[in-house]
Coordinates of C-alpha atoms and ligand atoms in Angstrom, one line a residue:
M172 CA 133.1 37.7 62.6
G173 CA 129.5 39.1 61.6
F174 CA 127.5 41.6 62.8
A175 CA 124.5 40.4 65.0
Y176 CA 121.3 42.7 65.0
D177 CA 119.0 42.4 68.0
D178 CA 115.5 43.5 66.6
Q179 CA 114.3 43.9 70.3
N180 CA 116.5 47.0 70.8
I181 CA 114.7 50.1 71.8
F182 CA 115.3 52.0 68.5
A183 CA 113.9 48.9 66.6
K184 CA 110.7 49.2 68.5
I185 CA 110.7 52.9 67.9
L186 CA 110.9 52.2 64.2
R187 CA 108.2 49.8 64.4
G188 CA 106.0 52.4 66.1
E189 CA 105.8 50.2 69.4
I190 CA 107.5 53.0 71.4
P191 CA 106.5 56.8 70.8
N192 CA 109.2 59.3 69.9
D193 CA 109.5 63.0 69.3
T194 CA 110.3 63.0 65.4
V195 CA 112.4 65.8 64.0
Y196 CA 112.8 64.5 60.4
E197 CA 111.9 61.4 58.4
S198 CA 112.6 60.2 55.0
V199 CA 112.6 56.7 53.2
H200 CA 116.0 55.5 54.8
A201 CA 116.2 57.5 58.1
L202 CA 114.4 58.8 61.2
A203 CA 115.6 61.5 63.5
F204 CA 113.9 62.2 66.9
R205 CA 115.0 63.9 70.3
D206 CA 117.0 62.1 72.7
I207 CA 115.0 61.1 75.8
T208 CA 117.8 62.5 78.1
P209 CA 119.1 65.6 76.1
Q210 CA 122.5 66.7 76.9
A211 CA 122.4 70.0 75.2
P212 CA 119.8 72.3 73.9
T213 CA 119.8 70.3 70.6
H214 CA 120.2 66.7 71.0
V215 CA 118.9 64.7 68.2
L216 CA 119.4 61.0 67.4
V217 CA 119.5 60.2 63.6
I218 CA 119.1 56.4 62.8
P219 CA 118.9 54.4 59.5
K220 CA 115.7 52.5 59.1
G221 CA 117.7 49.2 58.2
P222 CA 118.9 46.7 60.7
Y223 CA 122.4 48.0 61.4
V224 CA 124.1 47.8 64.6
S225 CA 126.8 50.4 64.2
M226 CA 128.6 52.8 61.9
D227 CA 131.1 49.9 60.7
H228 CA 128.2 47.5 60.2
F229 CA 126.3 50.2 58.2
T230 CA 129.1 51.3 56.1
Q231 CA 130.3 47.9 55.2
E232 CA 126.9 46.3 54.4
A233 CA 124.4 48.9 53.7
S234 CA 123.4 49.9 49.9
D235 CA 124.6 53.2 48.6
A236 CA 121.1 54.3 48.6
E237 CA 120.8 53.7 52.3
I238 CA 124.2 55.4 52.9
A239 CA 123.2 58.6 51.0
G240 CA 119.7 58.7 52.6
F241 CA 121.2 58.4 56.2
M242 CA 123.9 61.1 55.5
R243 CA 121.4 63.5 53.9
A244 CA 119.2 63.1 57.0
I245 CA 122.0 64.5 59.1
G246 CA 122.2 67.5 56.9
E247 CA 118.4 67.9 57.1
V248 CA 118.5 67.9 61.0
C249 CA 121.2 70.2 61.2
K250 CA 119.3 72.6 59.0
L251 CA 116.1 72.2 60.8
E252 CA 117.7 72.5 64.3
G253 CA 119.6 75.7 63.0
V254 CA 123.0 74.4 64.4
S255 CA 125.1 75.1 61.3
D256 CA 126.2 78.6 62.1
D257 CA 127.3 78.2 65.7
G258 CA 128.4 74.4 65.3
F259 CA 127.6 71.1 66.6
R260 CA 129.0 67.8 67.3
A261 CA 128.2 64.5 65.6
I262 CA 129.0 61.3 67.7
S263 CA 128.4 57.6 66.8
N264 CA 129.4 55.4 69.8
A265 CA 130.0 51.6 68.9
G266 CA 130.6 48.7 71.1
V267 CA 132.2 48.1 74.5
N268 CA 135.1 50.6 74.4
G269 CA 132.6 53.2 72.5
V270 CA 130.1 52.7 75.4
Q271 CA 127.2 52.0 73.1
E272 CA 124.0 51.7 75.1
V273 CA 121.4 51.0 72.2
P274 CA 122.6 48.5 69.5
H275 CA 121.2 50.3 66.5
L276 CA 123.4 52.6 64.7
H277 CA 122.5 56.2 65.7
V278 CA 124.6 59.6 65.2
H279 CA 123.9 62.2 68.1
I280 CA 123.6 65.6 67.0
L281 CA 124.3 68.0 69.8
G282 CA 124.5 71.8 69.6
G283 CA 123.0 74.8 71.1
R284 CA 125.9 75.5 73.6
P285 CA 129.7 75.1 73.7
L286 CA 130.3 71.6 73.9
G287 CA 133.8 71.3 75.4
R288 CA 136.7 69.1 74.2
M289 CA 135.9 66.1 72.4
L290 CA 137.2 63.6 75.0
A291 CA 137.8 63.8 78.7
R292 CA 141.2 62.4 79.6
E293 CA 141.0 59.2 81.8
T294 CA 142.7 59.6 85.3
Ligands
5GP56 P1 124.4 55.6 73.1 O1 125.1 55.5 74.4 O2 123.9 54.1 72.7 O3 125.4 56.1 72.1 O4 123.4 56.5 73.2 C1 121.7 55.9 73.3 C2 121.0 57.2 73.5 O5 119.7 56.8 73.4 C3 121.1 58.0 74.9 O6 121.6 59.2 74.6 C4 119.8 57.7 75.5 O7 119.3 58.9 76.4 C5 118.9 57.6 74.3 N1 117.7 56.8 74.6 C6 117.6 55.5 75.2 N2 116.3 55.1 75.3 C7 115.6 56.1 74.5 C8 114.2 56.0 74.3 O8 113.4 55.3 74.5 N3 113.9 57.1 73.4 C9 114.8 58.2 73.2 N4 114.3 59.1 72.3 N5 116.0 58.2 73.4 C10 116.4 57.2 74.0

């Protein structure tokens, strides 16, 4: 089964400049911008510029340069946001079980407050 990318997703529109964003960092391979509904004082979304749905899609099909560029962008965002000393969380949701809302790979960088445990136990 292949990965099907929908180029009408909201982050594709942001990449094409059709929807505004609050950019934190941009490079050849990545764009980082503030989440529209921040869940912590720092809540930045880092996305690759290529058409990848999810982390598994990206790491199976992207070039080494795209992968390096994307991971470096995460490092730059952490530096720019000043979250390295106190810590942060990097989250990438995928698919139905991961409750992914936007089908373009993104890593959430959350910080600026204690974030609690990683997962809430389902009751
Ligand atoms: P997911 O649930 O797919 O991991 O996260 C999608 C994230 O995208 C959510 O945190 C949501 O607030 C954010 N988001 C959705 N639409 C927009 C938008 O138009 N602009 C920005 N900056 N963030 C968005």
